[in-house]
CSV table of C-alpha atoms in Angstrom, one decimal:
chain,number,residue,atom,x,y,z
L,1,ASP,CA,123.5,104.4,91.9
L,2,CYS,CA,123.6,101.2,93.9
L,3,LYS,CA,126.8,102.1,96.3
L,4,SER,CA,124.6,103.8,99.4
L,5,THR,CA,120.8,104.4,99.9
L,6,LYS,CA,121.0,108.0,99.0
L,7,GLY,CA,118.2,108.0,96.6
L,8,TRP,CA,116.5,104.7,97.4
L,9,THR,CA,113.5,104.2,99.4
L,10,PRO,CA,111.9,101.2,100.6
L,11,LEU,CA,109.1,99.5,98.7
L,12,ALA,CA,106.2,97.2,100.2
L,13,GLY,CA,106.3,97.9,103.5
L,14,LEU,CA,110.1,95.8,103.5
L,15,THR,CA,113.5,97.3,104.5
L,16,MET,CA,116.5,98.0,102.2
L,17,GLY,CA,119.4,95.6,101.7
L,18,ASN,CA,123.0,96.2,102.9
L,19,VAL,CA,124.7,98.5,100.7
L,20,SER,CA,128.6,98.4,100.2
L,21,GLY,CA,131.4,100.0,97.8
L,22,ALA,CA,130.4,96.9,95.6
L,23,GLY,CA,127.0,97.5,95.4
L,24,PHE,CA,123.4,96.2,97.4
L,25,GLU,CA,123.6,93.1,98.7
L,26,LEU,CA,121.2,90.5,97.5
L,27,LYS,CA,120.9,88.1,100.9
L,28,GLY,CA,117.4,88.0,102.7
L,29,GLU,CA,113.8,89.5,101.8
L,30,HIS,CA,114.2,93.2,100.9
L,31,MET,CA,111.9,95.1,98.6
L,32,TYR,CA,113.5,98.8,97.5
L,33,GLY,CA,113.7,101.1,94.9
L,34,PRO,CA,115.1,104.6,93.0
L,35,GLU,CA,113.1,107.8,94.5
L,36,LYS,CA,112.5,109.1,90.8
L,37,SER,CA,111.3,105.7,89.3
L,38,TYR,CA,108.0,106.1,89.1
L,39,GLY,CA,106.0,105.7,85.5
L,40,LYS,CA,105.2,103.4,83.0
L,41,ASN,CA,107.5,103.4,80.2
L,42,GLY,CA,111.6,103.3,80.7
L,43,TRP,CA,114.3,101.0,80.7
L,44,VAL,CA,117.5,99.7,83.4
L,45,THR,CA,120.7,98.1,82.8
L,46,PHE,CA,122.5,96.4,85.3
L,47,SER,CA,125.1,94.2,86.5
L,48,VAL,CA,124.7,90.5,89.1
L,49,GLU,CA,128.4,90.0,90.7
L,50,ASN,CA,129.0,86.4,91.5
L,51,ALA,CA,126.4,85.2,89.9
L,52,SER,CA,125.9,81.5,90.5
L,53,ASN,CA,121.8,80.6,90.7
L,54,THR,CA,120.8,83.7,91.8
L,55,THR,CA,117.1,82.2,92.2
L,56,GLY,CA,115.9,85.5,94.8
L,57,ILE,CA,116.1,87.7,92.4
L,58,TYR,CA,113.3,89.8,91.3
L,59,LEU,CA,112.8,93.3,89.4
L,60,VAL,CA,109.8,94.8,89.6
L,61,PHE,CA,108.0,97.3,87.2
L,62,ARG,CA,105.2,99.1,87.4
L,63,HIS,CA,104.3,98.4,91.2
L,64,SER,CA,102.1,99.2,93.3
L,65,ASN,CA,101.2,96.7,95.9
L,66,GLY,CA,102.4,93.3,97.3
L,67,LYS,CA,105.5,91.2,96.6
L,68,PRO,CA,106.3,89.2,93.1
L,69,GLY,CA,104.3,85.6,93.1
L,70,ASP,CA,101.8,87.0,95.7
L,71,SER,CA,98.5,87.0,94.6
L,72,ARG,CA,98.0,90.3,95.5
L,73,PHE,CA,100.7,91.4,93.7
L,74,GLU,CA,100.1,94.8,91.3
L,75,GLY,CA,102.6,95.1,88.8
L,76,LEU,CA,105.3,93.8,86.6
L,77,ALA,CA,108.1,91.6,87.5
L,78,ILE,CA,110.8,89.3,86.7
L,79,GLN,CA,112.6,86.4,88.9
L,80,LEU,CA,116.1,85.6,87.3
L,81,ILE,CA,118.2,82.7,88.3
L,82,VAL,CA,121.5,83.3,86.3
L,83,ASN,CA,123.3,80.5,85.6
L,84,ASP,CA,120.7,77.9,86.1
L,85,ASN,CA,122.5,74.6,86.6
L,86,LEU,CA,124.8,75.7,83.2
L,87,VAL,CA,127.2,78.1,82.6
L,88,ASN,CA,125.6,80.9,80.9
L,89,SER,CA,122.4,80.0,81.3
L,90,LEU,CA,119.5,82.0,82.5
L,91,GLY,CA,116.0,80.8,84.1
L,92,TYR,CA,113.3,83.3,84.4
L,93,ARG,CA,109.7,83.3,85.7
L,94,VAL,CA,107.5,86.2,85.0
L,95,TYR,CA,104.6,87.8,86.8
L,96,ASP,CA,102.0,90.2,85.5
L,97,ASN,CA,100.1,91.5,88.5
L,98,GLY,CA,98.9,88.5,90.6
L,99,LYS,CA,99.8,85.9,87.8
L,100,MET,CA,102.8,84.0,86.6
L,101,ILE,CA,102.4,84.3,83.1
L,102,ASP,CA,105.9,82.7,81.5
L,103,GLU,CA,108.3,80.1,82.8
L,104,ALA,CA,111.7,78.5,81.8
L,105,VAL,CA,113.5,77.2,85.0
L,106,GLY,CA,115.7,74.1,84.9
L,107,SER,CA,118.1,72.2,82.5
L,108,GLY,CA,116.5,72.0,78.9
L,109,LYS,CA,114.2,74.7,80.0
L,110,ASN,CA,116.4,77.5,80.5
L,111,MET,CA,117.7,80.2,78.1
L,112,GLN,CA,121.3,80.4,77.0
L,113,PHE,CA,123.3,84.2,76.8
L,114,ARG,CA,126.2,84.9,75.3
L,115,GLY,CA,129.4,86.7,76.8
L,116,ASP,CA,130.8,87.1,80.7
L,117,ASN,CA,128.7,84.5,83.0
L,118,LYS,CA,130.5,85.8,86.3
L,119,LYS,CA,128.5,89.1,85.8
L,120,PRO,CA,126.3,89.8,83.3
L,121,ILE,CA,124.9,92.4,82.5
L,122,PHE,CA,121.2,93.1,81.9
L,123,LYS,CA,118.8,95.7,80.1
L,124,PHE,CA,115.2,95.5,80.5
L,125,GLN,CA,113.3,98.1,78.5
L,126,LEU,CA,109.2,98.4,79.1
L,127,LEU,CA,107.3,100.1,76.8
L,128,ASP,CA,103.3,99.8,76.7
L,129,ASP,CA,102.3,96.4,77.2
L,130,CYS,CA,106.1,95.1,76.2
L,131,LEU,CA,108.8,94.2,78.3
L,132,TYR,CA,112.0,93.1,75.9
L,133,MET,CA,115.3,91.5,77.8
L,134,TYR,CA,118.9,92.0,76.8
L,135,CYS,CA,121.8,90.0,78.0
L,136,ASN,CA,125.6,91.3,77.2
L,137,ASP,CA,124.4,93.2,74.2
L,138,GLU,CA,126.1,96.9,75.3
L,139,ASP,CA,128.6,96.1,72.6
L,140,ASP,CA,126.1,96.4,70.2
L,141,GLU,CA,124.2,99.1,71.3
L,142,TRP,CA,121.4,96.9,72.9
L,143,THR,CA,119.7,96.0,69.2
L,144,ASN,CA,120.1,92.3,70.1
L,145,VAL,CA,116.5,91.5,72.1
L,146,MET,CA,116.8,88.2,73.7
L,147,LYS,CA,113.2,87.8,74.8
L,148,THR,CA,110.6,89.3,74.6
L,149,TRP,CA,107.2,89.4,76.8
L,150,CYS,CA,103.7,91.3,74.9
L,151,ASN,CA,100.3,91.7,75.9
L,152,LEU,CA,100.8,92.3,79.4
L,153,ASN,CA,97.8,92.8,81.5
L,154,CYS,CA,99.5,95.6,83.7
L,155,THR,CA,100.0,99.1,81.7
L,156,ASN,CA,99.4,101.5,84.9
L,157,ALA,CA,102.3,103.5,86.3
L,158,GLY,CA,104.2,102.4,89.4
L,159,ASN,CA,107.6,102.3,90.5
L,160,PHE,CA,110.2,100.7,89.5
L,161,GLY,CA,112.2,98.0,92.2
L,162,ILE,CA,113.8,94.9,93.6
L,163,TYR,CA,112.7,92.7,95.4
L,164,THR,CA,115.2,89.8,97.3
L,165,LYS,CA,114.6,87.0,98.9
L,166,ASP,CA,116.0,83.4,100.1
L,167,ASN,CA,120.2,84.1,98.1
L,168,ASN,CA,121.8,81.4,99.5
L,169,GLY,CA,125.6,80.7,98.9
L,170,PRO,CA,128.0,83.7,98.0
L,171,PRO,CA,126.9,86.9,98.9
L,172,HIS,CA,125.3,88.4,95.2
L,173,MET,CA,125.7,91.6,94.6
L,174,ILE,CA,123.4,94.7,92.0
L,175,LYS,CA,125.4,97.3,90.2
L,176,TYR,CA,123.6,99.7,88.4
């Protein structure tokens, strides 16, 4: 539940973001995750409210140290840029430990997604050495994989969390 800080804990020595009845505000630099999120495999679904060029949202999986983008980062992370230059487009950067392993950012490189672009609903599933991404697919019971990353190096257990930084403009909110 993203409507209070109960059951959530800060990660990587950072603080938690502001929270209200609408969800966590994704502004400023914060990193936090559910208290009971430690593990190796699993899935998460969430929606991003006011989704417009959300450059500073990272989902973090199997986290044990550091922040995404840093050379000392230990874990998996995906930076999501919802409505990256175009409506219904998605830019991303994927980090496996301290190395960026995939990027699709900017016009002509980003992906298109179907459905709601104001508050898209995502699902990410981590299974062994693969990360699966879905978007606005709940009506089909999450059967249409949008993107897959396999042969990941980070296979140890760790925490799930959200890392935010540098989100300007209207307050983006995450609901879970």
